[in-house]
Coordinates of N, CA and C in Angstrom, one line a residue:
X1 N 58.6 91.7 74.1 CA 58.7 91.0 72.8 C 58.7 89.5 73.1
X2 N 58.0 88.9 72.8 CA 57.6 87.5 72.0 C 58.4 86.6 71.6
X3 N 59.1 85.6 72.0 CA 59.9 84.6 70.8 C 59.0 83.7 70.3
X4 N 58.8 83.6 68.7 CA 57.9 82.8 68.3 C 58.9 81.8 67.6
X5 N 59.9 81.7 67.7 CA 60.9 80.8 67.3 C 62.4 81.4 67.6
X6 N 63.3 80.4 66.8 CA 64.9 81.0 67.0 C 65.2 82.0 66.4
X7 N 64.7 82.5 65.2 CA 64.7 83.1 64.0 C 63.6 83.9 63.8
X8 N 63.0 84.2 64.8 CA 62.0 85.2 64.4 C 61.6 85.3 66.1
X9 N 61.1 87.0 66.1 CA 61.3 87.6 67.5 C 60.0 88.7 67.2
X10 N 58.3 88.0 67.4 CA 57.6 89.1 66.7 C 57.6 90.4 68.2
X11 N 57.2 91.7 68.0 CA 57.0 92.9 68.7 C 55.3 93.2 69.2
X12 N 54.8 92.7 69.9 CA 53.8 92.4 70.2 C 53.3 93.7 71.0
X13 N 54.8 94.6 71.5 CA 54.3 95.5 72.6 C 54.4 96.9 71.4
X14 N 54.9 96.8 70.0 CA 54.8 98.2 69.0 C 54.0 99.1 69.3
X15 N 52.3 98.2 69.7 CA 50.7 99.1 69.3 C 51.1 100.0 70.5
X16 N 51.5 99.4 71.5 CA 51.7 100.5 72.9 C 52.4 101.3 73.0
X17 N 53.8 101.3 72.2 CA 55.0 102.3 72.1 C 55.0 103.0 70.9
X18 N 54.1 102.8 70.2 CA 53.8 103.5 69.0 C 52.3 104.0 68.1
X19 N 51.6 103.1 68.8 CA 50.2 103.4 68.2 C 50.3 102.1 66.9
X20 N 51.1 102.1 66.5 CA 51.1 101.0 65.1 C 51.5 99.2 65.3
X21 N 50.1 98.7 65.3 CA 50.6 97.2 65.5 C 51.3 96.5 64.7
X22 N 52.0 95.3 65.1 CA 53.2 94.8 64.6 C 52.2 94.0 62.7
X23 N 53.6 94.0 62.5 CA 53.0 93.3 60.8 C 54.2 92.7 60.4
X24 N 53.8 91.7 59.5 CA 55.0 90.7 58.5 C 54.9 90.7 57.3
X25 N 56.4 91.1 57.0 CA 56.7 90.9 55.3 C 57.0 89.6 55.1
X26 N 55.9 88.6 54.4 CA 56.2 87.3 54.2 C 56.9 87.3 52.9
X27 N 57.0 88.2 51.7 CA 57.6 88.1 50.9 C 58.8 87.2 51.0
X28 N 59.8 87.4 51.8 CA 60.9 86.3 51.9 C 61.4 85.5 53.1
X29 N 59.8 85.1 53.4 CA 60.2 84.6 54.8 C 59.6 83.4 54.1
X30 N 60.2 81.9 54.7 CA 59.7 80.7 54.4 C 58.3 80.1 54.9
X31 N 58.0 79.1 54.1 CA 56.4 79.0 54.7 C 56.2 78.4 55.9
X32 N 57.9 77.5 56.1 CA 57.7 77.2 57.8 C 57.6 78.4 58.8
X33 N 57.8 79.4 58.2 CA 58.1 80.8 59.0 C 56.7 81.6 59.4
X34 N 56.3 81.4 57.9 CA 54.9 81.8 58.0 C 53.8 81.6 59.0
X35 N 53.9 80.1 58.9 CA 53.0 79.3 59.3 C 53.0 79.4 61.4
X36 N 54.7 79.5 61.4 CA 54.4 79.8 63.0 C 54.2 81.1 63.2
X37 N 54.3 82.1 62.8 CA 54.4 83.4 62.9 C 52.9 83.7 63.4
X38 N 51.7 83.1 62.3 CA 50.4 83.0 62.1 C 49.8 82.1 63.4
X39 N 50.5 81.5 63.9 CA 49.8 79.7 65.1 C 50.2 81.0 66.1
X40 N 51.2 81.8 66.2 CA 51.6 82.5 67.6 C 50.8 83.7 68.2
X41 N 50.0 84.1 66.8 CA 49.6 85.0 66.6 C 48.0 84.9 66.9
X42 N 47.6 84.2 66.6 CA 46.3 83.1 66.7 C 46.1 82.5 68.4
X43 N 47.2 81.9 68.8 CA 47.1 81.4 70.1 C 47.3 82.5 71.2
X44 N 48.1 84.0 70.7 CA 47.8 84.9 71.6 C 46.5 85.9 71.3
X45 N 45.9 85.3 71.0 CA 44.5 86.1 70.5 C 44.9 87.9 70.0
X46 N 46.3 87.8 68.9 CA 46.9 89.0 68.5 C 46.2 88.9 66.9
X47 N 45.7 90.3 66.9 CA 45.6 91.1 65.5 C 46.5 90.8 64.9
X48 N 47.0 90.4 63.9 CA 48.2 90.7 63.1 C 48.0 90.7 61.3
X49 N 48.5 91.8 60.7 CA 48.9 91.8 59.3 C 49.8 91.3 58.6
X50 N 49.7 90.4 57.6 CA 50.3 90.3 56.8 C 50.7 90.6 55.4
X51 N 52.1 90.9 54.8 CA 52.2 92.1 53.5 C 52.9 90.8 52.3
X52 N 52.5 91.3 51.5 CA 53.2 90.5 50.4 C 53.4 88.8 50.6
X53 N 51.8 88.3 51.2 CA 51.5 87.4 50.7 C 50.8 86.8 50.1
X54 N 51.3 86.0 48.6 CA 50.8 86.1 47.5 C 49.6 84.4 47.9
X55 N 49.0 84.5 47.0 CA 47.9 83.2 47.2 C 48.8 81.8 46.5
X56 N 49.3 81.8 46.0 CA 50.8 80.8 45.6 C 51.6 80.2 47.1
X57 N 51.8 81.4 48.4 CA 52.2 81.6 48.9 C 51.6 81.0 50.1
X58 N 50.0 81.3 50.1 CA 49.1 80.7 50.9 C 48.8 79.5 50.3
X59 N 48.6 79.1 49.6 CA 48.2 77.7 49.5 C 49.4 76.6 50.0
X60 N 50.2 77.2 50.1 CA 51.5 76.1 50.2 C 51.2 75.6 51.8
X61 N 50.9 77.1 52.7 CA 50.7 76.7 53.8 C 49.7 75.6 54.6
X62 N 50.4 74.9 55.6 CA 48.8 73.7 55.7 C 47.5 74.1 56.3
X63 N 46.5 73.4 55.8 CA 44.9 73.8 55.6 C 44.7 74.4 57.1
X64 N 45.0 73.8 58.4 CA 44.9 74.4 59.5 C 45.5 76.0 59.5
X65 N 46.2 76.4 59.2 CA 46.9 77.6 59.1 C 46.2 78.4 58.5
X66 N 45.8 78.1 56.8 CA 45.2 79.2 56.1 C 44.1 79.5 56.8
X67 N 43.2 78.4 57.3 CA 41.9 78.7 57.6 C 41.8 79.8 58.8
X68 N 43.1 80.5 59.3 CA 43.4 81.4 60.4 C 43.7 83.2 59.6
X69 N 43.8 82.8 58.5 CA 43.8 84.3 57.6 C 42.7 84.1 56.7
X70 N 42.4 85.8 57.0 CA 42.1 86.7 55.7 C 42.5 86.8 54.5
X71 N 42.4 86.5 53.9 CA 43.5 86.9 52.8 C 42.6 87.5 51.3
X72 N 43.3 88.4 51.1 CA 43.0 88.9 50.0 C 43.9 88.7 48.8
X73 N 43.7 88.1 47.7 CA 44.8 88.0 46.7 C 45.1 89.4 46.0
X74 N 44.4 90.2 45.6 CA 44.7 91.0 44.9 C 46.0 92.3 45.8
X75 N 45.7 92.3 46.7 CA 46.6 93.6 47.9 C 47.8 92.5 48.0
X76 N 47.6 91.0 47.8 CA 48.6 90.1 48.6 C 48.8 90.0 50.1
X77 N 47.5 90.7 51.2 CA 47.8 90.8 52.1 C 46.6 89.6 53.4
X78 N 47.3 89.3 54.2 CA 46.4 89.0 55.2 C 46.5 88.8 57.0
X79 N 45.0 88.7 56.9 CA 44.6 89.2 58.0 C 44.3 88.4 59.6
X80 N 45.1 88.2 60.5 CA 44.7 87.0 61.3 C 44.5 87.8 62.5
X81 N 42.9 87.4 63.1 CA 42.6 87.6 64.3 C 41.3 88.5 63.5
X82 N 40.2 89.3 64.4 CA 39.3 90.1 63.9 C 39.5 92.0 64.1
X83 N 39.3 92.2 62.4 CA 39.6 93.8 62.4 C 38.5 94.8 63.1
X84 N 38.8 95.6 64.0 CA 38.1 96.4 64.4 C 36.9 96.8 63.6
X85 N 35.3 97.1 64.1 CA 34.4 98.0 62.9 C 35.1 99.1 62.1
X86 N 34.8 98.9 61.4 CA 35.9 100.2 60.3 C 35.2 101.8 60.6
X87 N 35.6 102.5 60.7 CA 35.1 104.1 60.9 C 35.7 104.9 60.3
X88 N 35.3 106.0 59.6 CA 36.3 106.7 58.5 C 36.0 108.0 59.3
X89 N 37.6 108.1 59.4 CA 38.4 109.1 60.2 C 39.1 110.5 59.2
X90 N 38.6 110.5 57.8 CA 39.0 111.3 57.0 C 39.9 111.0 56.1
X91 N 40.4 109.5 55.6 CA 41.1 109.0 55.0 C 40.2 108.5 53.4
X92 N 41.2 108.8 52.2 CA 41.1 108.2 51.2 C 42.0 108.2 50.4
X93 N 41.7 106.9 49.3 CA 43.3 106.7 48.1 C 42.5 106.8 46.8
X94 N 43.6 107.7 46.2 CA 43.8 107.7 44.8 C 44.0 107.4 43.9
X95 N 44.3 106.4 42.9 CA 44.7 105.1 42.0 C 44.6 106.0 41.0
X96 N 45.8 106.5 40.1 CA 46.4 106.5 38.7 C 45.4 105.7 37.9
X97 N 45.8 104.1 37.9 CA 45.1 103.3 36.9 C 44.8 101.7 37.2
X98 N 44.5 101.0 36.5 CA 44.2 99.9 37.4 C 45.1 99.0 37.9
X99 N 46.6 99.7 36.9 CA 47.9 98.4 36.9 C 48.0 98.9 38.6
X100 N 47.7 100.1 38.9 CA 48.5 100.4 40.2 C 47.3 99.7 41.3
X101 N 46.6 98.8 40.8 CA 45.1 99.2 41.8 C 45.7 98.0 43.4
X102 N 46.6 96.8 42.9 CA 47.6 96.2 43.9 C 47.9 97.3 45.1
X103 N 48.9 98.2 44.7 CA 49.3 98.4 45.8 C 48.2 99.5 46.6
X104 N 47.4 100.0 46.1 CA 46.0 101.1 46.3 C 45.1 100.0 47.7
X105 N 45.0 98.7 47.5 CA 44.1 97.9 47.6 C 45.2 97.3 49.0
X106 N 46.2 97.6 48.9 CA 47.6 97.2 50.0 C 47.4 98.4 51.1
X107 N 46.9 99.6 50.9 CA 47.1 100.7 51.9 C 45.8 100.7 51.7
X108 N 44.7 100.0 51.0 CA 43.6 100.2 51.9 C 43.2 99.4 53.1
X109 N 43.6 97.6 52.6 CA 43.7 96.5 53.6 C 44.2 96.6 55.0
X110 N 45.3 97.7 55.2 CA 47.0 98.2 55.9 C 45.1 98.9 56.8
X111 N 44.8 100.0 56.5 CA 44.1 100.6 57.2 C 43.0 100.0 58.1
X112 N 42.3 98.9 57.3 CA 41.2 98.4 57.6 C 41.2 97.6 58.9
X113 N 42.4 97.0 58.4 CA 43.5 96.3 59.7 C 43.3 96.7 61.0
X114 N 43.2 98.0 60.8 CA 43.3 98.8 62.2 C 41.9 99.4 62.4
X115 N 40.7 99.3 61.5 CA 39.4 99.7 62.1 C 39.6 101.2 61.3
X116 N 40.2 102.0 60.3 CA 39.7 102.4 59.6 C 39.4 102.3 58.3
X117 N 38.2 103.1 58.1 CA 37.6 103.0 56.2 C 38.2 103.9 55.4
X118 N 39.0 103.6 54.5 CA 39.3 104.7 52.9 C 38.6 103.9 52.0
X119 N 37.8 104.8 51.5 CA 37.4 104.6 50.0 C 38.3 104.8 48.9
X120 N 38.2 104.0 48.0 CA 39.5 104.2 46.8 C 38.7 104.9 45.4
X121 N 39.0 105.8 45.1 CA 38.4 106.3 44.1 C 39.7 106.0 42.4
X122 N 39.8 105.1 41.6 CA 40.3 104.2 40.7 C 40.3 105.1 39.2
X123 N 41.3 104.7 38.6 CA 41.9 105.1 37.7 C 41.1 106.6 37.5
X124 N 41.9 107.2 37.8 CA 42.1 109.1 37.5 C 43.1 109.7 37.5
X125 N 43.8 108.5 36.7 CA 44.9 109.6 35.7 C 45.1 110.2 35.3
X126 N 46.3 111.5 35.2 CA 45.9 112.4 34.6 C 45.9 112.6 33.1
X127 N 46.1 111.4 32.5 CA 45.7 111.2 31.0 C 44.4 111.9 30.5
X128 N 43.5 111.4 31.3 CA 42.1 112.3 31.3 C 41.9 113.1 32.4
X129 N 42.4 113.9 32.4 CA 42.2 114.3 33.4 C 41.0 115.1 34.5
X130 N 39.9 115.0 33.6 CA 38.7 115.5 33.8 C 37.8 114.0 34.8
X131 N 38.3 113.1 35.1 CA 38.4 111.7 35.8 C 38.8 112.4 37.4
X132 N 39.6 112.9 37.1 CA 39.5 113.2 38.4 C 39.2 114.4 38.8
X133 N 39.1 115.7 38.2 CA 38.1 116.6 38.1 C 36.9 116.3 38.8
X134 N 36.1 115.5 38.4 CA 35.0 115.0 38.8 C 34.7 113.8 40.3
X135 N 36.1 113.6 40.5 CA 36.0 113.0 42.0 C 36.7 114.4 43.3
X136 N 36.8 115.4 42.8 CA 37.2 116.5 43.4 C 36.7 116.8 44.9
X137 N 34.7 116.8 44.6 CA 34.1 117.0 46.0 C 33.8 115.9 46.8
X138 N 34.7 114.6 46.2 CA 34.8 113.6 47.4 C 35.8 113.7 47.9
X139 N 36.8 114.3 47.7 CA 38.2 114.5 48.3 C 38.2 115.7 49.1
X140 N 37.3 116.5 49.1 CA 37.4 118.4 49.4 C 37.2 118.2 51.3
X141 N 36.5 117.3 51.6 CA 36.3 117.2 53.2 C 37.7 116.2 54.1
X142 N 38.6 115.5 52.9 CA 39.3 114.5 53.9 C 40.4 114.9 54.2
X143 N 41.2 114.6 55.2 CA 42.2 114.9 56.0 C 43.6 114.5 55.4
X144 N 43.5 113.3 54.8 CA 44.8 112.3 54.3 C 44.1 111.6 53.1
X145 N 44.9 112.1 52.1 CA 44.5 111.6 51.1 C 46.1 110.5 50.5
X146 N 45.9 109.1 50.2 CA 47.2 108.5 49.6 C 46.7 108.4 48.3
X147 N 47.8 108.8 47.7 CA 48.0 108.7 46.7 C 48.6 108.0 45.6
X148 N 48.2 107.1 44.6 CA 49.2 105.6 44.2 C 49.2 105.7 42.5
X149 N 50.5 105.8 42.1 CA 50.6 106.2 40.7 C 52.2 105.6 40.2
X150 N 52.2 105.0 39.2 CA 53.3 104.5 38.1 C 53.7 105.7 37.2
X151 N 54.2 105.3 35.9 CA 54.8 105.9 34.7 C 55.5 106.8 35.6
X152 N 54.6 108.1 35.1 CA 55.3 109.6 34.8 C 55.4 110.2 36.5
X153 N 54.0 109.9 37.9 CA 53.9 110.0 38.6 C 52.9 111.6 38.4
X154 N 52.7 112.2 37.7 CA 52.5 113.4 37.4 C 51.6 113.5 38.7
X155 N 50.7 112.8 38.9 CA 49.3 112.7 39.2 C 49.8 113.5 41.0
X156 N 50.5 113.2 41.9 CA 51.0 113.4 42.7 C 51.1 115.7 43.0
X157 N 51.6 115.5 41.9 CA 51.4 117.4 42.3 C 50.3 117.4 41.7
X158 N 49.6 117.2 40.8 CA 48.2 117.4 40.5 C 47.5 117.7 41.5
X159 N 47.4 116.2 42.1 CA 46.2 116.4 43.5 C 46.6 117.1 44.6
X160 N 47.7 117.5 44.8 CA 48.4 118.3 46.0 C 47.9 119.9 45.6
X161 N 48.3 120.1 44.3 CA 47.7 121.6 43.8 C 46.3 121.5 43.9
X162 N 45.5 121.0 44.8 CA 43.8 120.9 44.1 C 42.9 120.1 45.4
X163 N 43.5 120.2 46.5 CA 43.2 119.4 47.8 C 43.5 120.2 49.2
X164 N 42.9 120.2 50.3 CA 43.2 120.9 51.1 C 44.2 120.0 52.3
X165 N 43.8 118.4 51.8 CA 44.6 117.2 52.3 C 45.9 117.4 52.0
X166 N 46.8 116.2 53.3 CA 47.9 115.8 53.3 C 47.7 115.3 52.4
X167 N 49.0 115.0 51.1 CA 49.0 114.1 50.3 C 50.5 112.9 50.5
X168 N 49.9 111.7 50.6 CA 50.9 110.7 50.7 C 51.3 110.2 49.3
X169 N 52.3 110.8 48.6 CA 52.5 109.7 47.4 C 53.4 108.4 47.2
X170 N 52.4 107.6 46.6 CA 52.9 105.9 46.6 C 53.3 105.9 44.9
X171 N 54.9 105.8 44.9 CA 55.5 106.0 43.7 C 55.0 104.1 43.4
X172 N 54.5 103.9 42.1 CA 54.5 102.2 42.0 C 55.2 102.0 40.5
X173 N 55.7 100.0 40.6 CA 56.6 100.1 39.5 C 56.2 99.9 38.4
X174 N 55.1 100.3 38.4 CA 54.2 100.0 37.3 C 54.9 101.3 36.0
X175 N 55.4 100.6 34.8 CA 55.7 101.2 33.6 C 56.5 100.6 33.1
X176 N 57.7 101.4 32.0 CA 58.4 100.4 31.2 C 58.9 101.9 30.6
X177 N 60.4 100.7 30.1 CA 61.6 101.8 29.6 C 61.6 102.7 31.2
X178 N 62.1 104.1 30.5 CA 62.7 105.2 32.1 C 61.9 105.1 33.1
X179 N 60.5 104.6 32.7 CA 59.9 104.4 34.2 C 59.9 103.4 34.8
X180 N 60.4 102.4 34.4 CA 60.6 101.1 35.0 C 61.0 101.2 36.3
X181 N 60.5 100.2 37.0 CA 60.6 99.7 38.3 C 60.5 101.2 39.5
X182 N 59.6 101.8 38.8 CA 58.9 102.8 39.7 C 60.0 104.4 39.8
X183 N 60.9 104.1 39.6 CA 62.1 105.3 39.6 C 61.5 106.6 39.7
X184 N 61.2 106.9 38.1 CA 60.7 107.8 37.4 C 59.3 108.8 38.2
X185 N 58.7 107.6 38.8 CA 57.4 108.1 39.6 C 58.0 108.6 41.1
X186 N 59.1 108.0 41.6 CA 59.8 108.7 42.9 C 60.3 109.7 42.7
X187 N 61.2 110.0 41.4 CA 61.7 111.6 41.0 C 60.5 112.4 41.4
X188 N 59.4 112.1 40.3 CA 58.5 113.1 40.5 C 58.0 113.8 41.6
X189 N 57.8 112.7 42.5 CA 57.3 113.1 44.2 C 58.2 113.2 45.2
X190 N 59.3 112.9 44.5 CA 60.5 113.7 45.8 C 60.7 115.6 45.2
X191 N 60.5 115.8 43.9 CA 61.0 116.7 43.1 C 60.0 117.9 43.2
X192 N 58.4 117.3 43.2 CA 57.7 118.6 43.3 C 57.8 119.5 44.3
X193 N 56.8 120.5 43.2 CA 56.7 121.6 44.5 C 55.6 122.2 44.5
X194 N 54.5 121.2 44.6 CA 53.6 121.3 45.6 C 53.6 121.2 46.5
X195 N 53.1 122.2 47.5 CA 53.0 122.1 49.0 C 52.0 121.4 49.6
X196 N 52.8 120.1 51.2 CA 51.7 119.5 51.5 C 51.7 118.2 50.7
X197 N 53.1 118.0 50.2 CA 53.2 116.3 50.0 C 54.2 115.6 50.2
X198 N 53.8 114.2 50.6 CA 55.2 113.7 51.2 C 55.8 112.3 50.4
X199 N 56.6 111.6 50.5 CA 56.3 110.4 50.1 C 57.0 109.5 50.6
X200 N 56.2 107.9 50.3 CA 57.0 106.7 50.9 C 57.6 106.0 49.6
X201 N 58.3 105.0 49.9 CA 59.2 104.2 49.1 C 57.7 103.7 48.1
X202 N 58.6 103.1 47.0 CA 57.8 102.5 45.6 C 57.3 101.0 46.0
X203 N 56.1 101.4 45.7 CA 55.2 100.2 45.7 C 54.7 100.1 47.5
X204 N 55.3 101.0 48.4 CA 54.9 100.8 49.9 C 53.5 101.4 50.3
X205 N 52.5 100.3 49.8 CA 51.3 101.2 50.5 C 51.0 100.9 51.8
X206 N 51.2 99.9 52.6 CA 51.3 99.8 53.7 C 52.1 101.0 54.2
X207 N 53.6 101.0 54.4 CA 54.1 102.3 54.8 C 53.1 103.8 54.9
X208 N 52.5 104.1 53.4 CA 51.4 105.1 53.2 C 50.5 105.1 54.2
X209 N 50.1 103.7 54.4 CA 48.8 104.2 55.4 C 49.1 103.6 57.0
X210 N 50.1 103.2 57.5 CA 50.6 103.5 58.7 C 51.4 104.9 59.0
X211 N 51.6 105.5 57.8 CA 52.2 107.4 58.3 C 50.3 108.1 58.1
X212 N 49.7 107.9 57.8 CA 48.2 107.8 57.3 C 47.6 107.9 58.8
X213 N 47.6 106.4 59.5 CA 47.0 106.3 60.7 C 47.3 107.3 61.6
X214 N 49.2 107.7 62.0 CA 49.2 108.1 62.8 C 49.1 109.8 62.8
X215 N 48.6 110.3 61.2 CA 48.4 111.7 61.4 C 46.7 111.5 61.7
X216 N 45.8 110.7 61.3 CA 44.2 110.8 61.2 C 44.2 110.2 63.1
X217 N 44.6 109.7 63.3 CA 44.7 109.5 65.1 C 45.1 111.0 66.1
X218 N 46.1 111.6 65.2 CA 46.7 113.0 66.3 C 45.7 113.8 66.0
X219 N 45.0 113.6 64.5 CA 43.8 114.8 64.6 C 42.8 114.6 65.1
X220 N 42.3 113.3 65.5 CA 41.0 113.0 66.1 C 41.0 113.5 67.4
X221 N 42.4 112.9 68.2 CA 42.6 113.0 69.8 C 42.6 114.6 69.8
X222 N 43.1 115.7 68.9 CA 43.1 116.9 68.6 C 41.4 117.4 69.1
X223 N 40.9 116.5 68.4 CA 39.2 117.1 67.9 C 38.6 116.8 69.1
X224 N 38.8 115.6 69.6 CA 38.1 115.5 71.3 C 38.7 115.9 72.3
X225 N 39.8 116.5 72.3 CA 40.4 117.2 73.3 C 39.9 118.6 73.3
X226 N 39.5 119.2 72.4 CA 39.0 120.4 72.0 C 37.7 120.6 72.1
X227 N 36.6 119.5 71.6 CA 35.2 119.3 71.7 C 34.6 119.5 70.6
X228 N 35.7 119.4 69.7 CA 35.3 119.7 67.6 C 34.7 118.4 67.3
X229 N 33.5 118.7 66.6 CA 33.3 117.3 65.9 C 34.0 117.2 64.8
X230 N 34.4 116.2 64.8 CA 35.2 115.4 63.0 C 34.1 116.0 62.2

């Protein structure tokens, strides 16, 4: 491990002891924090991800700095150093609706980070639920499917009853009154009982697609150890 200051100690050696490279919640770290975190990251020629930071957040930082991230506003996330060519390993996400499309767009970035492709297939709620009916035979071949839904959360055993995929559900706080601040959508996906789903904390799509990586990695090394093609 790394000292990149007194107050911050990044993990540089994670990817090796884990398969999963290191990443930063800038959410409440200051922009002097940011900014070195990013120069240390940069000067050791390290990949690194950044979660929940917002473009409010990036601009504060000075012009030399930003010009070192990626950054996407809409995920809040970015990206310093260059992401591997992307290759899709059997991964894709699910999006409820468009309020949830933030955190959907957070576990796709999370992935991309690391050189794989998910396609996000967007609002198929089960309000209509013939929406996602119809995205059925793009999901019938993938391995890991994440899943990102507010309100009621229904959507979560839905696709679990109707997929041959792991399903990851990403409870988000997207709603109002009892569903507020995501609760109501975590009942649902700790509660079902569909078989073959798991879940991460509310609003965590990053989380989603780092438990994501490291099952679509044990099945690859599975498939070339064996002589299966993907």
């Amino acid at each position: 491990m790394i000292e990149a200051g007194s107050d911050i100690v990044l993990d540089w050696g994670r990817r090796a002891r884990t398969g999963l490279a290191e990443a930063v919640l800038c959410e409440q770290k200051s922009t002097e924090q940011i900014a070195r975190i990013v120069v240390e990251a940069h000067t050791r020629g390290e990949r690194l991800l950044l979660t929940r930071l917002s473009a409010e957040r990036l601009t504060d930082l000075p012009p030399a700095t930003r010009v070192l991230i990626d950054h996407d506003p809409v995920s809040r996330t970015g990206l310093v150093g260059q992401a591997p060519e992307p290759v899709d390993l059997g991964a894709a996400i699910v999006c409820a609706g468009s309020s949830d499309w933030p955190v959907a767009t957070e576990a796709q970035r999370a992935l991309l980070a690391d050189g794989v492709a998910a396609p996000i297939y967007g609002d198929v709620g089960v309000a209509g639920l013939w929406r996602l009916m119809n995205r059925l035979p793009d999901l019938a071949d993938r391995h890991v499917v994440i899943v990102v839904a507010g309100m009621e959360g229904a959507l979560f055993s839905v696709l679990a009853g109707l997929v041959p995929a792991l399903v990851i559900a990403v409870p988000t706080s997207v709603g109002y009154g009892v569903a507020g601040g995501g609760r109501a959508a975590l009942s649902s996906a700790l509660a079902s009982c569909a078989p073959g789903l798991v879940t991460v904390n509310i609003d965590n799509g990053f989380g989603a697609a780092m438990a994501a990586l490291k099952i679509l990695r044990g099945n690859a090394q599975h498939q070339q150890e064996h002589g299966e093609t993907p």
